[in-house]
Amino acid sequence: LYAAHAEKHGLKVLTQRDISQETRPTFAAWRANAEQHRDAVLDLIGPDELDVFVQSLEILERLWDDHTLGYGIFAAEKVG
């Protein structure tokens, strides 16, 4: 989608790659970091918002796993 948008605006896409699998562990790292620093997180946002954050990570993991969302990169150059 982004690559097509870039081409529509005069860029030539040189390469593109789905890196969803490589970024998937980020959610577990965020969860672990929140748990490791639980007291500080609770002081900052409270228990209800921490629960919302953890639930959002679970949602993102499901969206990554069913390919509804993901992460990609591309390289492009200006044409002309």
Coordinates of N, CA and C in Angstrom, one line a residue:
L1 N 0.8 -1.2 0.0 CA 0.0 0.0 0.0 C 0.9 1.3 0.0
Y2 N 1.9 1.3 0.9 CA 2.7 2.5 1.0 C 3.6 2.6 -0.3
A3 N 4.1 1.4 -0.8 CA 4.9 1.4 -2.0 C 4.1 1.9 -3.2
A4 N 2.8 1.5 -3.3 CA 1.9 2.0 -4.4 C 1.7 3.5 -4.3
H5 N 1.5 3.9 -3.1 CA 1.3 5.4 -2.8 C 2.6 6.2 -3.2
A6 N 3.8 5.6 -2.9 CA 5.0 6.3 -3.3 C 5.1 6.3 -4.8
E7 N 4.8 5.2 -5.5 CA 4.9 5.2 -7.0 C 3.9 6.2 -7.6
K8 N 2.7 6.3 -7.0 CA 1.7 7.2 -7.5 C 2.3 8.7 -7.4
H9 N 3.2 8.9 -6.5 CA 3.7 10.3 -6.3 C 5.1 10.5 -6.9
G10 N 5.4 9.6 -7.8 CA 6.6 9.9 -8.6 C 7.9 9.2 -8.1
L11 N 7.8 8.2 -7.2 CA 9.0 7.5 -6.8 C 9.0 6.1 -7.4
K12 N 10.2 5.6 -7.6 CA 10.4 4.3 -8.2 C 10.8 3.4 -7.0
V13 N 9.9 2.4 -6.7 CA 10.2 1.5 -5.6 C 11.3 0.5 -6.0
L14 N 12.4 0.5 -5.3 CA 13.5 -0.4 -5.6 C 13.4 -1.7 -4.9
T15 N 12.9 -1.7 -3.7 CA 12.7 -3.0 -3.0 C 11.7 -2.8 -1.9
Q16 N 11.0 -3.8 -1.5 CA 10.1 -3.8 -0.4 C 10.1 -5.1 0.3
R17 N 9.9 -5.1 1.6 CA 9.9 -6.3 2.4 C 9.0 -6.3 3.6
D18 N 8.3 -7.3 3.8 CA 7.4 -7.5 5.0 C 8.3 -7.9 6.1
I19 N 8.4 -7.1 7.2 CA 9.2 -7.5 8.3 C 8.4 -7.7 9.6
S20 N 7.1 -8.1 9.3 CA 6.2 -8.4 10.4 C 6.7 -9.4 11.4
Q21 N 7.2 -10.5 10.9 CA 7.8 -11.6 11.8 C 8.9 -11.1 12.6
E22 N 9.8 -10.2 12.0 CA 10.9 -9.7 12.8 C 10.5 -8.7 13.9
T23 N 9.3 -8.1 13.6 CA 8.9 -7.1 14.6 C 7.9 -7.7 15.7
R24 N 7.4 -8.8 15.4 CA 6.4 -9.5 16.3 C 7.0 -9.6 17.7
P25 N 8.2 -9.9 18.0 CA 8.7 -10.0 19.4 C 8.7 -8.7 20.2
T26 N 8.5 -7.6 19.5 CA 8.5 -6.3 20.1 C 7.4 -6.3 21.2
F27 N 6.3 -6.9 20.9 CA 5.1 -6.9 21.8 C 5.5 -7.6 23.1
A28 N 6.1 -8.7 23.0 CA 6.6 -9.5 24.2 C 7.6 -8.7 25.0
A29 N 8.5 -8.0 24.3 CA 9.5 -7.1 25.0 C 8.8 -6.0 25.7
W30 N 7.8 -5.3 25.1 CA 7.1 -4.3 25.8 C 6.4 -4.8 27.0
R31 N 5.8 -6.0 26.9 CA 5.1 -6.6 28.0 C 6.1 -6.8 29.2
A32 N 7.2 -7.4 28.8 CA 8.3 -7.8 29.8 C 8.8 -6.5 30.5
N33 N 9.0 -5.4 29.7 CA 9.5 -4.2 30.2 C 8.5 -3.6 31.2
A34 N 7.2 -3.6 30.8 CA 6.2 -3.1 31.7 C 6.2 -3.8 33.0
E35 N 6.3 -5.2 32.9 CA 6.3 -6.0 34.1 C 7.6 -5.7 35.0
Q36 N 8.7 -5.6 34.3 CA 10.0 -5.4 35.0 C 10.0 -4.1 35.8
H37 N 9.3 -3.1 35.2 CA 9.2 -1.7 35.8 C 7.8 -1.5 36.3
R38 N 7.1 -2.5 36.8 CA 5.7 -2.4 37.1 C 5.4 -1.3 38.1
D39 N 6.2 -1.2 39.2 CA 5.9 -0.1 40.2 C 6.0 1.3 39.6
A40 N 7.0 1.5 38.8 CA 7.1 2.8 38.1 C 6.0 3.1 37.1
V41 N 5.6 2.0 36.4 CA 4.5 2.2 35.4 C 3.2 2.4 36.2
L42 N 3.0 1.7 37.3 CA 1.8 2.0 38.0 C 1.7 3.4 38.6
D43 N 2.9 3.9 39.0 CA 2.9 5.3 39.5 C 2.6 6.3 38.4
L44 N 3.0 5.9 37.2 CA 2.8 6.8 36.0 C 1.4 6.8 35.5
I45 N 0.9 5.6 35.3 CA -0.4 5.5 34.6 C -1.5 4.7 35.3
G46 N -1.2 4.1 36.4 CA -2.2 3.4 37.2 C -2.5 2.0 36.7
P47 N -3.1 1.2 37.6 CA -3.4 -0.2 37.2 C -4.4 -0.4 36.0
D48 N -5.4 0.5 35.9 CA -6.3 0.3 34.9 C -5.7 0.6 33.5
E49 N -4.9 1.6 33.4 CA -4.2 1.8 32.1 C -3.1 0.8 31.8
L50 N -2.5 0.3 32.8 CA -1.5 -0.8 32.6 C -2.3 -2.0 32.0
D51 N -3.5 -2.3 32.5 CA -4.3 -3.4 32.0 C -4.6 -3.2 30.5
V52 N -5.0 -1.9 30.2 CA -5.4 -1.6 28.9 C -4.1 -1.8 27.9
F53 N -3.0 -1.4 28.4 CA -1.8 -1.5 27.6 C -1.5 -3.0 27.3
V54 N -1.6 -3.8 28.3 CA -1.3 -5.3 28.2 C -2.4 -5.9 27.2
Q55 N -3.6 -5.5 27.3 CA -4.7 -6.0 26.4 C -4.4 -5.5 25.0
S56 N -3.9 -4.3 24.9 CA -3.6 -3.8 23.5 C -2.5 -4.6 22.9
L57 N -1.5 -5.1 23.7 CA -0.5 -5.9 23.1 C -1.0 -7.2 22.6
E58 N -1.9 -7.8 23.4 CA -2.6 -9.0 23.0 C -3.3 -8.9 21.7
I59 N -4.0 -7.7 21.5 CA -4.7 -7.4 20.3 C -3.8 -7.3 19.1
L60 N -2.7 -6.6 19.3 CA -1.7 -6.4 18.3 C -1.1 -7.7 17.9
E61 N -0.8 -8.6 18.8 CA -0.2 -9.9 18.5 C -1.2 -10.7 17.6
R62 N -2.5 -10.6 17.9 CA -3.5 -11.4 17.1 C -3.5 -10.8 15.7
L63 N -3.5 -9.4 15.6 CA -3.6 -8.8 14.3 C -2.3 -9.1 13.5
W64 N -1.2 -9.2 14.1 CA 0.0 -9.6 13.4 C -0.1 -11.0 12.9
D65 N -0.6 -11.9 13.8 CA -0.6 -13.3 13.5 C -1.6 -13.6 12.4
D66 N -2.7 -12.9 12.3 CA -3.7 -13.2 11.2 C -3.4 -12.3 10.0
H67 N -2.4 -11.5 10.0 CA -1.9 -10.7 8.9 C -2.8 -9.5 8.6
T68 N -3.7 -9.1 9.6 CA -4.5 -7.9 9.4 C -3.6 -6.7 9.4
L69 N -2.6 -6.7 10.3 CA -1.6 -5.7 10.4 C -0.2 -6.3 10.3
G70 N 0.7 -5.4 10.1 CA 2.1 -5.9 10.1 C 3.0 -4.7 9.9
Y71 N 4.2 -5.0 9.5 CA 5.2 -4.0 9.4 C 6.0 -4.2 8.1
G72 N 6.2 -3.2 7.3 CA 7.0 -3.4 6.1 C 8.0 -2.2 5.9
I73 N 8.9 -2.4 5.1 CA 9.9 -1.3 4.7 C 10.1 -1.4 3.2
F74 N 10.4 -0.2 2.7 CA 10.7 -0.2 1.3 C 11.7 0.9 1.0
A75 N 12.4 0.8 -0.1 CA 13.4 1.8 -0.5 C 12.9 2.3 -1.9
A76 N 13.0 3.6 -2.1 CA 12.6 4.1 -3.4 C 13.5 5.3 -3.7
E77 N 13.4 5.6 -5.0 CA 14.2 6.8 -5.5 C 13.3 7.7 -6.3
K78 N 13.7 8.9 -6.3 CA 12.9 9.9 -7.1 C 13.2 9.7 -8.6
V79 N 12.1 9.7 -9.3 CA 12.2 9.5 -10.8 C 12.4 10.8 -11.5
G80 N 13.3 10.9 -12.4 CA 13.5 12.1 -13.2 C 14.4 13.1 -12.7

